[in-house]
Amino acid sequence: MAQSITITDNRSGESVEIPIDNGGVDASSWQKLLPGIWFFDPGMMTTAVTESSITELDGDAGILRYRGYPIEQLAEKSTYLEVTYLLLHGELPTKEQLDAWTFDITHHTFIHENMRKRFMEGFHYDAHPMGMLVSAIAALSTFYLDAKEIHDPAVRMRQIIRLIAKVPTLAACAYRFSVGLPFVYPDNSLPFASNFLSMMWRTEPNFEPDPILARAMDVLFILHADHEQNCGTTAMRVVGSSHADPYSAAAGAAAALYGPRHGGANEEVIKMLTSIGSMENVDAFVSDVKAGRGRLMGFGHRVYKNYDPRARIIKQTADEVFTVTGKNPLLDIALKLEEVALGDEYFTSRRLYPNVDFYSGLIYQAMGFPIDMFTVLFAIPRTSGWLTHWQELLEQDQKIARPRQLYTGTGARDYVTLDQRS
Ligand code: ACO
């Protein structure tokens, strides 16, 4: 059978046959047949906005692969910095390449002193750290004026390295400021995740992050590094398509991540579990959700219609973290909630399963992160995914993103002066 579709314009009887390529049909082909008729797709539910060779996601099968490598294998055997190399370069590094890459990232972790003193310390004392991070990422563009040279691959890579390296420093800086603790400078003798934990928690010179917690942090970074065309990455591509510098584009992506329907969901999960309060209240809570009063946060996904493979790994990581921190008291409520939801026709018929955010917040909370840092913890590794897509977009020389609308407002009318309006 031909791998194609045929579209017929019933007004003229004309048809066009369009081949199905890589699971998609080329919209420019029907545009020739249907000029001025737009494909109506709010939320881009059925639109592929790009070709991409970075991350493969099969939501029905519960598969996630970076550059072909299954997420389960990367989480077990790799490190976050190796994964950033893989994402950006398409291949796993050799030993020499990894050493050079690690050196480069490690030696770009410092932020300009004015960034800390003038910018970060200018925020109100109770500023949300994610709001601080979004603004700080954008402000970095004012420190690196060469960032505008987006067509020079070497300059591009310099900004990529800076952003991957500096976002954890900004994240920890936002946290320390919000609790009134002094800024901790990066310690370049430490690996990436340990350095971040050190900038977060160091209060004495010989502070050493627990290796189990540092590894858990690294695994969480791997799991969150990329997830193809999600809301934040799409924002990155849209802003990047205007040829804005990568700091401005990444700030746009981080702003998208901030929302409770996206990266803000892990924060909402803890609020939800806390408000449920005890296992006895789970059934009543689920009934409320089914009656349309609220959502089960950390459940459901636009693409996964099966168990999110990252949620499975995170559940394991949680067990390891709890051996060090003690069990998060909300875990029992979460487990019961999952059990009730997965046994309920409302959730199974809609194919709603736990997503990456359902258990990640429990780990973060057990490790001592306040809940308003959770989305910040997501933004740190996702920065590498955003930048990989930004690089791909520029290499593809994609056109500026400019969708259409179907106008449904009033027709033309004459201006009415203020004294004549009723
Ligand atoms: N709890 C209860 N019902 C839900 C949930 C949920 N978490 N998610 C979806 N539904 C229901 C909807 O009410 C709808 O039911 P209906 O068909 O009777 O109207 C149906 O399932 C389909 O839901 P949509 O909102 O159309 O699905 P969509 O793909 O647009 O939304 C989303 C996906 C935003 C993730 C949604 O599932 C949700 O809000 N989940 C909770 C928030 C969350 O955990 N977000 C994190 C996602 S992962 C990430 O971004 C990193």
PDB file of C-alpha atoms and ligand atoms in Angstrom, residues 45 260-263 265 269 289 294-302 305 310 346-347 350 352 355-357 378, ligand 1:
ATOM      1  CA  MET A  45      -1.270  18.732  19.336  1.00  0.00           C
ATOM      2  CA  PRO A 260       2.769  24.462  36.858  1.00  0.00           C
ATOM      3  CA  ARG A 261       1.664  22.468  33.829  1.00  0.00           C
ATOM      4  CA  HIS A 262       5.299  21.930  32.858  1.00  0.00           C
ATOM      5  CA  GLY A 263       8.392  22.010  35.100  1.00  0.00           C
ATOM      6  CA  ALA A 265       4.472  20.398  38.423  1.00  0.00           C
ATOM      7  CA  VAL A 269       3.001  17.483  43.631  1.00  0.00           C
ATOM      8  CA  VAL A 289     -10.187  14.881  40.977  1.00  0.00           C
ATOM      9  CA  GLY A 294      -8.426  19.765  40.598  1.00  0.00           C
ATOM     10  CA  ARG A 295      -5.892  17.547  38.886  1.00  0.00           C
ATOM     11  CA  LEU A 296      -3.709  14.758  40.095  1.00  0.00           C
ATOM     12  CA  MET A 297      -0.393  16.574  39.752  1.00  0.00           C
ATOM     13  CA  GLY A 298       2.521  14.483  38.510  1.00  0.00           C
ATOM     14  CA  PHE A 299       0.113  12.353  36.485  1.00  0.00           C
ATOM     15  CA  GLY A 300      -0.581  12.479  32.773  1.00  0.00           C
ATOM     16  CA  HIS A 301       1.554  13.617  29.893  1.00  0.00           C
ATOM     17  CA  ARG A 302       0.914  14.978  26.438  1.00  0.00           C
ATOM     18  CA  LYS A 305       0.349   7.294  27.321  1.00  0.00           C
ATOM     19  CA  ARG A 310      11.966   8.403  33.844  1.00  0.00           C
ATOM     20  CA  TYR A 346     -10.944   7.225  35.165  1.00  0.00           C
ATOM     21  CA  PHE A 347      -7.151   7.274  35.001  1.00  0.00           C
ATOM     22  CA  ARG A 350      -7.419   8.294  29.850  1.00  0.00           C
ATOM     23  CA  LEU A 352      -2.821   8.788  32.852  1.00  0.00           C
ATOM     24  CA  ASN A 355       5.233  11.332  34.999  1.00  0.00           C
ATOM     25  CA  VAL A 356       8.777  12.453  35.842  1.00  0.00           C
ATOM     26  CA  ASP A 357       7.508  14.930  38.415  1.00  0.00           C
ATOM     27  CA  PHE A 378      14.864  20.880  36.522  1.00  0.00           C
TER      28      PHE A 378
HETATM   29  N1  ACO B   1      -5.473  14.577  36.717  1.00  0.00           N
HETATM   30  C1  ACO B   1      -6.756  14.348  36.384  1.00  0.00           C
HETATM   31  N2  ACO B   1      -7.201  14.317  35.116  1.00  0.00           N
HETATM   32  C2  ACO B   1      -6.324  14.555  34.148  1.00  0.00           C
HETATM   33  C3  ACO B   1      -4.944  14.802  34.422  1.00  0.00           C
HETATM   34  C4  ACO B   1      -4.527  14.805  35.755  1.00  0.00           C
HETATM   35  N3  ACO B   1      -3.259  15.030  36.073  1.00  0.00           N
HETATM   36  N4  ACO B   1      -4.284  14.993  33.265  1.00  0.00           N
HETATM   37  C5  ACO B   1      -5.204  14.870  32.297  1.00  0.00           C
HETATM   38  N5  ACO B   1      -6.439  14.604  32.840  1.00  0.00           N
HETATM   39  C6  ACO B   1      -7.678  14.323  32.112  1.00  0.00           C
HETATM   40  C7  ACO B   1      -8.282  15.617  31.568  1.00  0.00           C
HETATM   41  O1  ACO B   1      -9.182  16.184  32.480  1.00  0.00           O
HETATM   42  C8  ACO B   1      -8.939  15.121  30.304  1.00  0.00           C
HETATM   43  O2  ACO B   1     -10.123  14.469  30.661  1.00  0.00           O
HETATM   44  P1  ACO B   1     -11.451  14.593  29.699  1.00  0.00           P
HETATM   45  O3  ACO B   1     -11.047  13.893  28.437  1.00  0.00           O
HETATM   46  O4  ACO B   1     -12.532  13.938  30.460  1.00  0.00           O
HETATM   47  O5  ACO B   1     -11.651  16.068  29.487  1.00  0.00           O
HETATM   48  C9  ACO B   1      -7.993  14.049  29.781  1.00  0.00           C
HETATM   49  O6  ACO B   1      -7.338  13.537  30.962  1.00  0.00           O
HETATM   50  C10 ACO B   1      -6.942  14.557  28.807  1.00  0.00           C
HETATM   51  O7  ACO B   1      -6.254  15.640  29.430  1.00  0.00           O
HETATM   52  P2  ACO B   1      -5.635  16.888  28.655  1.00  0.00           P
HETATM   53  O8  ACO B   1      -5.531  18.032  29.595  1.00  0.00           O
HETATM   54  O9  ACO B   1      -6.389  17.092  27.365  1.00  0.00           O
HETATM   55  O10 ACO B   1      -4.200  16.332  28.298  1.00  0.00           O
HETATM   56  P3  ACO B   1      -2.990  17.222  27.835  1.00  0.00           P
HETATM   57  O11 ACO B   1      -2.167  16.335  26.981  1.00  0.00           O
HETATM   58  O12 ACO B   1      -3.435  18.509  27.265  1.00  0.00           O
HETATM   59  O13 ACO B   1      -2.270  17.565  29.202  1.00  0.00           O
HETATM   60  C11 ACO B   1      -0.786  17.573  31.029  1.00  0.00           C
HETATM   61  C12 ACO B   1      -1.077  17.011  29.634  1.00  0.00           C
HETATM   62  C13 ACO B   1      -0.757  19.116  30.964  1.00  0.00           C
HETATM   63  C14 ACO B   1       0.603  17.107  31.461  1.00  0.00           C
HETATM   64  C15 ACO B   1      -1.871  17.070  32.005  1.00  0.00           C
HETATM   65  O14 ACO B   1      -1.883  15.665  32.052  1.00  0.00           O
HETATM   66  C16 ACO B   1      -1.702  17.663  33.418  1.00  0.00           C
HETATM   67  O15 ACO B   1      -2.161  18.777  33.665  1.00  0.00           O
HETATM   68  N6  ACO B   1      -1.026  16.892  34.341  1.00  0.00           N
HETATM   69  C17 ACO B   1      -0.784  17.410  35.678  1.00  0.00           C
HETATM   70  C18 ACO B   1       0.395  18.374  35.636  1.00  0.00           C
HETATM   71  C19 ACO B   1       1.712  17.657  35.468  1.00  0.00           C
HETATM   72  O16 ACO B   1       2.004  16.678  36.137  1.00  0.00           O
HETATM   73  N7  ACO B   1       2.545  18.199  34.555  1.00  0.00           N
HETATM   74  C20 ACO B   1       3.888  17.684  34.341  1.00  0.00           C
HETATM   75  C21 ACO B   1       3.992  17.084  32.974  1.00  0.00           C
HETATM   76  S1  ACO B   1       5.606  16.400  32.750  1.00  0.00           S
HETATM   77  C22 ACO B   1       6.554  17.740  32.448  1.00  0.00           C
HETATM   78  O17 ACO B   1       6.142  18.749  31.940  1.00  0.00           O
HETATM   79  C23 ACO B   1       7.941  17.657  32.781  1.00  0.00           C
END
